[in-house]
GROMACS .gro file of C-alpha atoms in nm:
model
  501
    1MET     CA    1   3.264  -0.325  -1.702
    2GLY     CA    2   3.486  -0.629  -1.680
    3VAL     CA    3   3.491  -0.933  -1.917
    4ASP     CA    4   3.318  -1.161  -1.671
    5SER     CA    5   3.013  -0.899  -1.623
    6ARG     CA    6   2.986  -0.858  -2.003
    7GLN     CA    7   2.972  -1.282  -2.002
    8ILE     CA    8   2.721  -1.260  -1.743
    9VAL     CA    9   2.505  -1.022  -1.926
   10LEU     CA   10   2.556  -1.211  -2.238
   11LEU     CA   11   2.445  -1.538  -2.051
   12LEU     CA   12   2.113  -1.348  -1.932
   13LEU     CA   13   2.022  -1.212  -2.283
   14LEU     CA   14   2.074  -1.546  -2.427
   15VAL     CA   15   1.827  -1.694  -2.155
   16VAL     CA   16   1.552  -1.411  -2.218
   17THR     CA   17   1.583  -1.508  -2.622
   18VAL     CA   18   1.513  -1.886  -2.552
   19VAL     CA   19   1.246  -1.806  -2.280
   20SER     CA   20   1.048  -1.531  -2.530
   21ILE     CA   21   1.108  -1.781  -2.824
   22ILE     CA   22   0.922  -2.045  -2.615
   23ILE     CA   23   0.643  -1.818  -2.480
   24ALA     CA   24   0.582  -1.717  -2.838
   25LEU     CA   25   0.562  -2.078  -2.960
   26ILE     CA   26   0.315  -2.156  -2.694
   27LEU     CA   27   0.100  -1.894  -2.748
   28SER     CA   28   0.082  -1.954  -3.111
   29LEU     CA   29   0.028  -2.320  -3.080
   30VAL     CA   30  -0.208  -2.369  -2.794
   31THR     CA   31  -0.441  -2.079  -2.780
   32SER     CA   32  -0.683  -2.010  -3.061
   33VAL     CA   33  -1.051  -1.909  -3.103
   34ASP     CA   34  -1.281  -1.919  -3.380
   35ILE     CA   35  -1.263  -1.646  -3.679
   36PRO     CA   36  -1.584  -1.516  -3.762
   37LEU     CA   37  -1.546  -1.602  -4.131
   38SER     CA   38  -1.922  -1.477  -4.219
   39PRO     CA   39  -2.005  -1.224  -3.953
   40GLY     CA   40  -2.387  -1.185  -3.896
   41THR     CA   41  -2.703  -1.297  -3.733
   42LYS     CA   42  -2.929  -1.562  -3.894
   43TYR     CA   43  -3.307  -1.616  -3.777
   44GLY     CA   44  -3.553  -1.884  -3.758
   45MET     CA   45  -3.934  -1.911  -3.641
   46VAL     CA   46  -4.130  -2.187  -3.551
   47PHE     CA   47  -4.509  -2.210  -3.452
   48ASP     CA   48  -4.569  -2.460  -3.161
   49ALA     CA   49  -4.961  -2.534  -3.239
   50GLY     CA   50  -5.080  -2.722  -2.951
   51SER     CA   51  -5.405  -2.842  -2.828
   52SER     CA   52  -5.509  -2.551  -2.652
   53HIS     CA   53  -5.285  -2.261  -2.747
   54THR     CA   54  -5.017  -2.173  -3.019
   55ALA     CA   55  -4.708  -1.979  -2.993
   56LEU     CA   56  -4.430  -1.863  -3.218
   57TYR     CA   57  -4.063  -1.886  -3.099
   58ILE     CA   58  -3.834  -1.681  -3.271
   59TYR     CA   59  -3.449  -1.801  -3.300
   60GLN     CA   60  -3.115  -1.667  -3.379
   61TRP     CA   61  -2.786  -1.785  -3.414
   62PRO     CA   62  -2.427  -1.641  -3.541
   63THR     CA   63  -2.396  -1.747  -3.918
   64ASP     CA   64  -2.005  -1.831  -3.860
   65LYS     CA   65  -2.126  -2.101  -3.593
   66GLU     CA   66  -2.385  -2.257  -3.753
   67ASN     CA   67  -2.273  -2.602  -3.705
   68ASP     CA   68  -2.180  -2.543  -3.329
   69THR     CA   69  -2.360  -2.591  -3.021
   70GLY     CA   70  -2.486  -2.364  -2.753
   71VAL     CA   71  -2.520  -2.079  -2.972
   72VAL     CA   72  -2.870  -2.052  -3.073
   73SER     CA   73  -3.082  -1.839  -2.853
   74GLN     CA   74  -3.423  -1.738  -2.816
   75THR     CA   75  -3.504  -1.413  -2.905
   76HIS     CA   76  -3.881  -1.368  -2.855
   77VAL     CA   77  -4.189  -1.579  -2.777
   78CYS     CA   78  -4.538  -1.439  -2.891
   79GLU     CA   79  -4.859  -1.612  -2.755
   80VAL     CA   80  -5.118  -1.627  -3.006
   81GLU     CA   81  -5.458  -1.541  -2.871
   82GLY     CA   82  -5.729  -1.754  -2.858
   83PRO     CA   83  -5.757  -2.161  -2.850
   84GLY     CA   84  -5.537  -2.390  -3.039
   85ILE     CA   85  -5.572  -2.444  -3.397
   86SER     CA   86  -5.776  -2.771  -3.405
   87SER     CA   87  -6.056  -2.545  -3.226
   88TYR     CA   88  -6.129  -2.387  -3.571
   89ALA     CA   89  -6.248  -2.745  -3.719
   90ASP     CA   90  -6.562  -2.543  -3.798
   91ASP     CA   91  -6.400  -2.185  -3.881
   92PRO     CA   92  -6.080  -2.283  -4.075
   93PRO     CA   93  -6.025  -1.914  -4.169
   94GLY     CA   94  -5.997  -1.829  -3.831
   95ALA     CA   95  -5.726  -2.047  -3.765
   96GLY     CA   96  -5.488  -1.853  -4.005
   97LYS     CA   97  -5.602  -1.507  -3.905
   98SER     CA   98  -5.544  -1.621  -3.519
   99LEU     CA   99  -5.127  -1.613  -3.636
  100VAL     CA  100  -5.160  -1.267  -3.776
  101HIS     CA  101  -5.087  -1.091  -3.465
  102CYS     CA  102  -4.792  -1.293  -3.372
  103LEU     CA  103  -4.647  -1.280  -3.748
  104ASP     CA  104  -4.670  -0.883  -3.745
  105GLU     CA  105  -4.466  -0.884  -3.431
  106ALA     CA  106  -4.200  -1.124  -3.549
  107MET     CA  107  -4.176  -0.846  -3.832
  108SER     CA  108  -4.067  -0.588  -3.614
  109ILE     CA  109  -3.823  -0.786  -3.447
  110ILE     CA  110  -3.639  -0.969  -3.737
  111PRO     CA  111  -3.460  -0.704  -3.940
  112THR     CA  112  -3.621  -0.642  -4.289
  113LYS     CA  113  -3.303  -0.768  -4.488
  114LYS     CA  114  -3.295  -1.087  -4.289
  115GLN     CA  115  -3.657  -1.189  -4.335
  116ARG     CA  116  -3.682  -1.360  -4.696
  117ALA     CA  117  -3.394  -1.584  -4.558
  118THR     CA  118  -3.592  -1.665  -4.208
  119PRO     CA  119  -3.704  -1.991  -4.231
  120ALA     CA  120  -4.053  -2.042  -4.087
  121TYR     CA  121  -4.226  -2.382  -3.983
  122LEU     CA  122  -4.561  -2.460  -3.821
  123GLY     CA  123  -4.575  -2.771  -3.610
  124ALA     CA  124  -4.910  -2.905  -3.479
  125THR     CA  125  -4.904  -3.184  -3.192
  126ALA     CA  126  -5.177  -3.385  -3.010
  127GLY     CA  127  -5.469  -3.136  -3.072
  128MET     CA  128  -5.457  -3.183  -3.424
  129ARG     CA  129  -5.368  -3.572  -3.418
  130LEU     CA  130  -5.722  -3.590  -3.235
  131LEU     CA  131  -5.894  -3.389  -3.499
  132GLU     CA  132  -5.707  -3.588  -3.765
  133LEU     CA  133  -5.877  -3.910  -3.617
  134GLN     CA  134  -6.214  -3.749  -3.654
  135ASN     CA  135  -6.223  -3.532  -3.975
  136GLU     CA  136  -5.928  -3.535  -4.221
  137THR     CA  137  -6.105  -3.286  -4.427
  138LYS     CA  138  -6.147  -3.053  -4.176
  139THR     CA  139  -5.763  -3.096  -4.074
  140GLN     CA  140  -5.637  -3.039  -4.417
  141GLN     CA  141  -5.847  -2.715  -4.438
  142ILE     CA  142  -5.696  -2.576  -4.116
  143PHE     CA  143  -5.359  -2.651  -4.273
  144ASP     CA  144  -5.467  -2.488  -4.578
  145GLU     CA  145  -5.567  -2.154  -4.402
  146VAL     CA  146  -5.257  -2.093  -4.164
  147SER     CA  147  -5.031  -2.191  -4.483
  148LYS     CA  148  -5.212  -1.928  -4.681
  149THR     CA  149  -5.179  -1.677  -4.413
  150LEU     CA  150  -4.784  -1.757  -4.365
  151ARG     CA  151  -4.712  -1.736  -4.725
  152GLN     CA  152  -4.853  -1.369  -4.725
  153TYR     CA  153  -4.513  -1.286  -4.514
  154PRO     CA  154  -4.170  -1.223  -4.647
  155VAL     CA  155  -4.034  -1.518  -4.466
  156ASN     CA  156  -3.923  -1.860  -4.610
  157PHE     CA  157  -4.225  -2.058  -4.499
  158GLN     CA  158  -4.111  -2.436  -4.497
  159GLY     CA  159  -4.468  -2.587  -4.465
  160ALA     CA  160  -4.702  -2.692  -4.168
  161ARG     CA  161  -4.769  -3.044  -4.056
  162ILE     CA  162  -4.869  -3.277  -3.769
  163LEU     CA  163  -4.573  -3.395  -3.572
  164ASP     CA  164  -4.623  -3.765  -3.455
  165GLY     CA  165  -4.631  -3.817  -3.077
  166GLU     CA  166  -4.273  -3.991  -3.101
  167GLU     CA  167  -4.122  -3.720  -3.264
  168GLU     CA  168  -4.268  -3.464  -3.036
  169GLY     CA  169  -4.078  -3.653  -2.756
  170SER     CA  170  -3.731  -3.703  -2.910
  171LEU     CA  171  -3.730  -3.344  -3.042
  172GLY     CA  172  -3.787  -3.224  -2.683
  173TRP     CA  173  -3.506  -3.436  -2.576
  174VAL     CA  174  -3.269  -3.309  -2.830
  175THR     CA  175  -3.361  -2.946  -2.704
  176VAL     CA  176  -3.304  -3.008  -2.356
  177ASN     CA  177  -2.962  -3.169  -2.427
  178TYR     CA  178  -2.884  -2.940  -2.673
  179LEU     CA  179  -2.940  -2.629  -2.427
  180LEU     CA  180  -2.767  -2.805  -2.144
  181GLY     CA  181  -2.434  -2.892  -2.340
  182THR     CA  182  -2.447  -3.232  -2.307
  183PHE     CA  183  -2.369  -3.333  -2.691
  184VAL     CA  184  -2.044  -3.167  -2.703
  185GLN     CA  185  -1.831  -2.928  -2.485
  186TYR     CA  186  -1.601  -2.660  -2.563
  187SER     CA  187  -1.213  -2.710  -2.498
  188TYR     CA  188  -0.955  -2.439  -2.534
  189ILE     CA  189  -0.715  -2.706  -2.624
  190GLN     CA  190  -0.943  -2.965  -2.849
  191SER     CA  191  -1.201  -2.761  -2.972
  192TRP     CA  192  -1.546  -2.914  -2.957
  193MET     CA  193  -1.519  -3.228  -2.769
  194HIS     CA  194  -1.768  -3.501  -2.671
  195PRO     CA  195  -1.796  -3.522  -2.270
  196LYS     CA  196  -1.662  -3.879  -2.169
  197GLN     CA  197  -1.950  -4.065  -2.025
  198ALA     CA  198  -2.182  -3.783  -2.047
  199GLN     CA  199  -2.501  -3.828  -1.860
  200MET     CA  200  -2.807  -3.717  -2.080
  201PHE     CA  201  -3.110  -3.554  -1.957
  202GLY     CA  202  -3.417  -3.727  -2.004
  203ALA     CA  203  -3.765  -3.499  -2.120
  204MET     CA  204  -4.087  -3.535  -2.035
  205ASP     CA  205  -4.370  -3.330  -2.180
  206LEU     CA  206  -4.725  -3.272  -2.073
  207GLY     CA  207  -4.947  -3.093  -2.313
  208GLY     CA  208  -5.330  -3.050  -2.328
  209ALA     CA  209  -5.380  -3.377  -2.520
  210SER     CA  210  -5.081  -3.563  -2.480
  211THR     CA  211  -4.761  -3.647  -2.262
  212GLN     CA  212  -4.423  -3.771  -2.380
  213MET     CA  213  -4.163  -3.966  -2.182
  214THR     CA  214  -3.819  -3.964  -2.341
  215PHE     CA  215  -3.469  -4.068  -2.195
  216GLN     CA  216  -3.179  -4.267  -2.249
  217PRO     CA  217  -3.210  -4.619  -2.034
  218ALA     CA  218  -2.939  -4.769  -1.850
  219GLY     CA  219  -2.975  -5.088  -2.036
  220ALA     CA  220  -3.127  -5.224  -2.386
  221ILE     CA  221  -3.454  -5.127  -2.511
  222GLU     CA  222  -3.659  -5.450  -2.539
  223ASP     CA  223  -3.960  -5.300  -2.725
  224LYS     CA  224  -3.797  -5.187  -3.040
  225SER     CA  225  -4.120  -4.998  -3.107
  226THR     CA  226  -4.012  -4.730  -2.852
  227GLU     CA  227  -3.657  -4.693  -2.963
  228MET     CA  228  -3.513  -4.425  -3.149
  229THR     CA  229  -3.186  -4.374  -3.264
  230PHE     CA  230  -2.994  -4.053  -3.332
  231ARG     CA  231  -2.626  -3.984  -3.457
  232LEU     CA  232  -2.501  -3.623  -3.333
  233TYR     CA  233  -2.119  -3.485  -3.328
  234GLY     CA  234  -2.017  -3.832  -3.420
  235TYR     CA  235  -2.167  -4.030  -3.134
  236ASP     CA  236  -2.482  -4.262  -3.162
  237TYR     CA  237  -2.743  -4.217  -2.928
  238THR     CA  238  -3.025  -4.461  -2.845
  239ILE     CA  239  -3.307  -4.370  -2.650
  240TYR     CA  240  -3.642  -4.456  -2.530
  241THR     CA  241  -3.967  -4.244  -2.600
  242HIS     CA  242  -4.320  -4.305  -2.605
  243SER     CA  243  -4.636  -4.046  -2.640
  244TYR     CA  244  -4.952  -4.092  -2.451
  245LEU     CA  245  -5.220  -3.952  -2.686
  246CYS     CA  246  -5.536  -3.872  -2.469
  247TYR     CA  247  -5.329  -3.824  -2.154
  248GLY     CA  248  -5.239  -3.463  -2.183
  249GLN     CA  249  -5.370  -3.244  -1.904
  250ASP     CA  250  -5.714  -3.102  -2.082
  251GLN     CA  251  -5.796  -3.471  -2.188
  252ALA     CA  252  -5.722  -3.622  -1.838
  253LEU     CA  253  -5.946  -3.380  -1.653
  254LYS     CA  254  -6.208  -3.423  -1.916
  255ARG     CA  255  -6.195  -3.817  -1.881
  256MET     CA  256  -6.211  -3.768  -1.517
  257LEU     CA  257  -6.529  -3.582  -1.515
  258VAL     CA  258  -6.703  -3.834  -1.761
  259GLN     CA  259  -6.615  -4.093  -1.477
  260LEU     CA  260  -6.832  -3.894  -1.248
  261LEU     CA  261  -7.096  -3.822  -1.493
  262GLU     CA  262  -7.125  -4.228  -1.542
  263VAL     CA  263  -7.178  -4.286  -1.186
  264LYS     CA  264  -7.508  -4.111  -1.182
  265PRO     CA  265  -7.609  -4.087  -1.554
  266GLY     CA  266  -7.888  -3.874  -1.631
  267SER     CA  267  -7.832  -3.667  -1.304
  268GLY     CA  268  -7.861  -3.290  -1.275
  269ASN     CA  269  -7.600  -3.263  -1.027
  270VAL     CA  270  -7.256  -3.397  -1.003
  271GLN     CA  271  -7.002  -3.350  -0.708
  272HIS     CA  272  -6.637  -3.334  -0.794
  273PRO     CA  273  -6.382  -3.410  -0.524
  274CYS     CA  274  -6.100  -3.238  -0.706
  275TYR     CA  275  -6.273  -2.898  -0.730
  276PRO     CA  276  -6.266  -2.695  -0.435
  277LYS     CA  277  -6.560  -2.696  -0.187
  278GLY     CA  278  -6.806  -2.413  -0.258
  279TYR     CA  279  -6.748  -2.379  -0.638
  280SER     CA  280  -7.045  -2.482  -0.849
  281ALA     CA  281  -7.065  -2.450  -1.256
  282ASN     CA  282  -7.300  -2.542  -1.542
  283VAL     CA  283  -7.130  -2.779  -1.777
  284SER     CA  284  -7.292  -2.893  -2.104
  285LEU     CA  285  -7.240  -3.237  -2.183
  286SER     CA  286  -7.157  -3.172  -2.541
  287SER     CA  287  -6.831  -2.996  -2.421
  288VAL     CA  288  -6.722  -3.319  -2.241
  289TYR     CA  289  -6.792  -3.576  -2.496
  290ASN     CA  290  -6.673  -3.402  -2.800
  291SER     CA  291  -6.314  -3.585  -2.818
  292PRO     CA  292  -6.212  -3.928  -2.929
  293CYS     CA  293  -6.061  -3.958  -2.600
  294VAL     CA  294  -6.385  -4.036  -2.449
  295THR     CA  295  -6.537  -4.327  -2.588
  296THR     CA  296  -6.877  -4.323  -2.435
  297SER     CA  297  -7.155  -4.083  -2.506
  298PRO     CA  298  -7.474  -3.974  -2.287
  299GLY     CA  299  -7.813  -3.975  -2.425
  300ASN     CA  300  -7.883  -3.628  -2.474
  301MET     CA  301  -7.548  -3.436  -2.572
  302GLU     CA  302  -7.728  -3.123  -2.511
  303ALA     CA  303  -7.807  -3.148  -2.179
  304ILE     CA  304  -7.678  -2.923  -1.875
  305VAL     CA  305  -7.538  -3.068  -1.563
  306THR     CA  306  -7.435  -2.869  -1.240
  307VAL     CA  307  -7.083  -2.967  -1.089
  308GLU     CA  308  -7.015  -2.879  -0.739
  309GLY     CA  309  -6.664  -2.929  -0.569
  310THR     CA  310  -6.638  -3.089  -0.264
  311GLY     CA  311  -6.264  -3.046  -0.184
  312ASP     CA  312  -6.181  -3.393  -0.106
  313ALA     CA  313  -5.841  -3.471  -0.196
  314TYR     CA  314  -5.835  -3.871  -0.114
  315GLU     CA  315  -6.131  -3.905  -0.330
  316CYS     CA  316  -5.965  -3.707  -0.585
  317GLN     CA  317  -5.702  -3.911  -0.580
  318LEU     CA  318  -5.909  -4.225  -0.644
  319LEU     CA  319  -6.069  -4.035  -0.903
  320VAL     CA  320  -5.728  -3.982  -1.104
  321ARG     CA  321  -5.657  -4.331  -1.065
  322LYS     CA  322  -5.980  -4.445  -1.243
  323ILE     CA  323  -5.835  -4.317  -1.568
  324PHE     CA  324  -5.487  -4.540  -1.552
  325SER     CA  325  -5.464  -4.901  -1.617
  326PRO     CA  326  -5.155  -4.975  -1.388
  327CYS     CA  327  -4.932  -5.205  -1.478
  328THR     CA  328  -4.742  -5.461  -1.224
  329ASN     CA  329  -4.478  -5.532  -1.437
  330SER     CA  330  -4.175  -5.337  -1.372
  331SER     CA  331  -4.108  -5.294  -1.718
  332CYS     CA  332  -4.437  -5.130  -1.784
  333SER     CA  333  -4.585  -4.781  -1.739
  334PHE     CA  334  -4.940  -4.808  -1.765
  335ASP     CA  335  -5.200  -4.906  -2.019
  336GLY     CA  336  -4.979  -5.207  -2.090
  337ILE     CA  337  -4.692  -4.959  -2.275
  338TYR     CA  338  -4.356  -5.084  -2.219
  339GLN     CA  339  -4.117  -4.867  -2.024
  340PRO     CA  340  -3.741  -4.951  -1.903
  341PRO     CA  341  -3.669  -4.816  -1.548
  342VAL     CA  342  -3.623  -4.442  -1.508
  343TYR     CA  343  -3.257  -4.347  -1.541
  344GLY     CA  344  -3.077  -4.025  -1.473
  345GLU     CA  345  -3.212  -3.693  -1.431
  346PHE     CA  346  -3.510  -3.582  -1.616
  347TYR     CA  347  -3.647  -3.204  -1.728
  348ALA     CA  348  -4.027  -3.179  -1.668
  349PHE     CA  349  -4.174  -2.886  -1.869
  350SER     CA  350  -4.504  -2.744  -2.016
  351ALA     CA  351  -4.781  -2.831  -1.789
  352PHE     CA  352  -4.548  -2.995  -1.550
  353TYR     CA  353  -4.405  -2.692  -1.483
  354TYR     CA  354  -4.682  -2.441  -1.509
  355THR     CA  355  -4.880  -2.623  -1.273
  356PHE     CA  356  -4.622  -2.705  -0.988
  357ASN     CA  357  -4.462  -2.332  -1.008
  358PHE     CA  358  -4.805  -2.221  -0.928
  359LEU     CA  359  -4.804  -2.439  -0.607
  360ASN     CA  360  -4.416  -2.320  -0.532
  361LEU     CA  361  -4.290  -2.676  -0.617
  362THR     CA  362  -4.017  -2.626  -0.874
  363CYS     CA  363  -3.704  -2.570  -0.643
  364GLY     CA  364  -3.611  -2.921  -0.564
  365GLU     CA  365  -3.878  -2.990  -0.317
  366SER     CA  366  -3.886  -3.331  -0.175
  367LEU     CA  367  -4.184  -3.599  -0.261
  368SER     CA  368  -4.329  -3.583   0.087
  369VAL     CA  369  -4.322  -3.183   0.056
  370ALA     CA  370  -4.499  -3.227  -0.295
  371ASN     CA  371  -4.746  -3.461  -0.181
  372SER     CA  372  -4.832  -3.249   0.153
  373THR     CA  373  -4.854  -2.918  -0.053
  374VAL     CA  374  -5.103  -3.066  -0.334
  375TRP     CA  375  -5.348  -3.244  -0.060
  376GLN     CA  376  -5.322  -2.920   0.124
  377TYR     CA  377  -5.437  -2.711  -0.172
  378CYS     CA  378  -5.687  -2.949  -0.292
  379SER     CA  379  -5.869  -2.945   0.065
  380ARG     CA  380  -5.896  -2.534   0.042
  381GLU     CA  381  -6.219  -2.373  -0.029
  382TRP     CA  382  -6.339  -2.159  -0.317
  383THR     CA  383  -6.394  -1.842  -0.133
  384GLU     CA  384  -6.026  -1.870   0.030
  385LEU     CA  385  -5.872  -1.963  -0.316
  386ASN     CA  386  -6.053  -1.640  -0.450
  387ALA     CA  387  -5.914  -1.435  -0.163
  388SER     CA  388  -5.557  -1.550  -0.198
  389PHE     CA  389  -5.513  -1.549  -0.552
  390PRO     CA  390  -5.760  -1.262  -0.686
  391GLU     CA  391  -5.563  -1.221  -1.007
  392GLU     CA  392  -5.532  -1.586  -1.115
  393ASN     CA  393  -5.745  -1.709  -1.410
  394LYS     CA  394  -6.048  -1.867  -1.261
  395GLN     CA  395  -6.069  -2.176  -1.436
  396ARG     CA  396  -5.705  -2.269  -1.377
  397LEU     CA  397  -5.731  -2.178  -1.017
  398VAL     CA  398  -6.030  -2.443  -0.999
  399ASN     CA  399  -5.798  -2.709  -1.186
  400TYR     CA  400  -5.496  -2.651  -1.012
  401CYS     CA  401  -5.589  -2.952  -0.774
  402SER     CA  402  -5.699  -3.171  -1.047
  403SER     CA  403  -5.384  -3.118  -1.257
  404ALA     CA  404  -5.146  -3.135  -0.991
  405MET     CA  405  -5.306  -3.480  -0.838
  406TYR     CA  406  -5.303  -3.594  -1.164
  407ILE     CA  407  -4.904  -3.524  -1.226
  408LEU     CA  408  -4.812  -3.693  -0.908
  409THR     CA  409  -5.025  -3.994  -1.005
  410LEU     CA  410  -4.879  -3.998  -1.362
  411LEU     CA  411  -4.507  -3.965  -1.243
  412LEU     CA  412  -4.532  -4.191  -0.949
  413GLU     CA  413  -4.776  -4.450  -1.020
  414GLY     CA  414  -4.748  -4.404  -1.433
  415TYR     CA  415  -4.360  -4.344  -1.486
  416LYS     CA  416  -4.282  -4.539  -1.170
  417PHE     CA  417  -4.058  -4.262  -0.998
  418ASN     CA  418  -4.024  -4.296  -0.621
  419SER     CA  419  -3.886  -4.111  -0.327
  420GLU     CA  420  -3.544  -4.174  -0.408
  421THR     CA  421  -3.568  -4.078  -0.799
  422TRP     CA  422  -3.819  -3.795  -0.737
  423ASN     CA  423  -3.524  -3.549  -0.655
  424ASN     CA  424  -3.364  -3.615  -1.036
  425ILE     CA  425  -3.689  -3.441  -1.154
  426HIS     CA  426  -3.619  -3.081  -1.273
  427PHE     CA  427  -3.935  -2.892  -1.326
  428ALA     CA  428  -3.853  -2.602  -1.545
  429LYS     CA  429  -3.952  -2.367  -1.819
  430GLN     CA  430  -3.633  -2.312  -1.963
  431ALA     CA  431  -3.283  -2.479  -2.004
  432GLY     CA  432  -2.974  -2.241  -2.093
  433ASN     CA  433  -3.124  -1.958  -2.252
  434ALA     CA  434  -3.447  -2.100  -2.437
  435ASP     CA  435  -3.767  -2.235  -2.330
  436VAL     CA  436  -3.771  -2.641  -2.314
  437GLY     CA  437  -3.994  -2.787  -2.583
  438TRP     CA  438  -4.015  -2.948  -2.908
  439THR     CA  439  -3.951  -2.632  -3.112
  440LEU     CA  440  -3.595  -2.565  -3.086
  441GLY     CA  441  -3.495  -2.922  -3.165
  442TYR     CA  442  -3.727  -2.930  -3.456
  443MET     CA  443  -3.581  -2.609  -3.593
  444LEU     CA  444  -3.221  -2.752  -3.524
  445ASN     CA  445  -3.326  -3.084  -3.715
  446VAL     CA  446  -3.451  -2.930  -4.022
  447THR     CA  447  -3.211  -2.682  -4.076
  448ASN     CA  448  -2.935  -2.945  -4.020
  449MET     CA  449  -2.785  -2.740  -3.750
  450ILE     CA  450  -2.668  -3.064  -3.527
  451PRO     CA  451  -2.432  -3.252  -3.766
  452SER     CA  452  -2.422  -3.619  -3.741
  453GLU     CA  453  -2.033  -3.591  -3.758
  454GLU     CA  454  -1.810  -3.382  -3.517
  455PRO     CA  455  -1.776  -3.040  -3.657
  456SER     CA  456  -1.450  -2.924  -3.784
  457LEU     CA  457  -1.372  -2.574  -3.749
  458TRP     CA  458  -1.105  -2.326  -3.916
  459LYS     CA  459  -0.898  -2.214  -3.594
  460ALA     CA  460  -0.709  -1.900  -3.593
  461HIS     CA  461  -0.566  -1.688  -3.330
  462ASP     CA  462  -0.700  -1.427  -3.144
  463TYR     CA  463  -0.598  -1.070  -3.176
  464ASN     CA  464  -0.447  -1.044  -2.817
  465VAL     CA  465  -0.283  -1.362  -2.851
  466TRP     CA  466  -0.101  -1.279  -3.178
  467ALA     CA  467  -0.029  -0.915  -3.000
  468ALA     CA  468   0.153  -1.110  -2.708
  469ALA     CA  469   0.303  -1.369  -2.948
  470ILE     CA  470   0.467  -1.070  -3.170
  471PHE     CA  471   0.561  -0.883  -2.867
  472PHE     CA  472   0.768  -1.196  -2.735
  473ILE     CA  473   0.933  -1.265  -3.101
  474VAL     CA  474   1.012  -0.899  -3.116
  475LEU     CA  475   1.185  -0.908  -2.754
  476SER     CA  476   1.376  -1.204  -2.871
  477VAL     CA  477   1.498  -1.041  -3.192
  478LEU     CA  478   1.635  -0.731  -2.999
  479ALA     CA  479   1.793  -0.983  -2.745
  480GLY     CA  480   1.971  -1.137  -3.017
  481LEU     CA  481   2.082  -0.803  -3.189
  482VAL     CA  482   2.209  -0.685  -2.850
  483ALA     CA  483   2.367  -1.021  -2.772
  484ALA     CA  484   2.565  -1.037  -3.109
  485PRO     CA  485   2.790  -0.759  -3.089
  486LEU     CA  486   2.837  -0.823  -2.702
  487HIS     CA  487   2.919  -1.185  -2.759
  488CYS     CA  488   3.201  -1.075  -3.030
  489TYR     CA  489   3.319  -0.812  -2.782
  490CYS     CA  490   3.359  -1.076  -2.524
  491ARG     CA  491   3.537  -1.303  -2.749
  492ASN     CA  492   3.804  -1.057  -2.852
  493ALA     CA  493   3.846  -0.938  -2.490
  494CYS     CA  494   3.878  -1.321  -2.376
  495ALA     CA  495   4.127  -1.374  -2.660
  496GLU     CA  496   4.336  -1.068  -2.578
  497GLN     CA  497   4.353  -1.197  -2.209
  498ALA     CA  498   4.474  -1.521  -2.309
  499GLY     CA  499   4.730  -1.378  -2.543
  500TRP     CA  500   4.581  -1.499  -2.874
  501THR     CA  501   4.630  -1.156  -3.053
   0.00000   0.00000   0.00000
């Protein structure tokens, strides 16, 4: 090999050395992942004690990512048998016993060695709010009994209490945006980062006794009583939220029936336009007037009336409108409640979802399709509905028309959505990997799993990245070892040719 060839080889080796070092430096400085400092899994339990039913949600998350986002997953949901705990006003021990099945189920899911460290909570919503208005003593007795039951299990029970409406609404908003990753996003270069000009999702919840509307408006909130401020991941969020007690689905349908009963007080028969034609049922007045949402009272609470369906969609819509006090002001929803104009996209869950899902209206259908679907359903006869949906719960089958017409009226005439903003509503049961509702937001809040400031994580390199970096470093060293003697050889050869020796 001539001197010129050796010089070319030397030059190539030097190039390989420089490139290898550069690649190794880039891999070591740029690409990184989180080191699992404390490997393992934590669990959390939250009972959602609603007005019509109770459900237990079990969550889990990696212990090394407790202050990250998007790491909490929903492990299991157990539906408690029977009605909501507020229905046990005359049998408080029954409220505690109703939770036993789901607690036993939870103990079979959460590893034994993790149970005593598992935080457990029970949050009650509008059903217990209404009971507290009627009888504080019975309300406390129910909480005493459910607490007694929960303390019998090897979990870290943190208490049972009533959530106020605004808290319920805002926690639902936190849940939605946490699951959708709108608070922070992951960047391979900058770790956790806040999405610039991130559009937050609004949250609309429809329970049995109340409904909540929560969103981040485009402008300032004029009525400060409807304003809440959060600092999450180093950023401030100001949201509008309001809870409408007595406008939950069950209470709304009860108030609609009262409207009909008061047209002909004392009459034995009542015609209901929202019930399917051909349907008939006997109803006790005590079951209708037993709520603080109903302000009137019949002469005889023990009387029985026969309710007959007429299947008239137009009259049904008029009936629904009677329980609202509409606002003509653009900055008002209904009943004189302040609301800024709806802004952005919304997740509508709970009864919003369940009712519209039955009607196949949860896949982005237009407002005109939603309207026509609801009106067509309200015009169907009872025998036809029974034949079409033989496995559906009969009471729900009867009420789907009332519920759907109520939802349309609430969204359009109450919350002021229109044909243009309608498609910004996502009717959904889940977002990300968990059910949408207040429970996840509640657990995140009480366990401080959403920091007020941006999380700073200790970063270390992934095994594969280290391996690649080491490979290029070794390659650089080998190239240098080969290049050094070759360089000396070339220097000597060149010197000889030049007559230096």
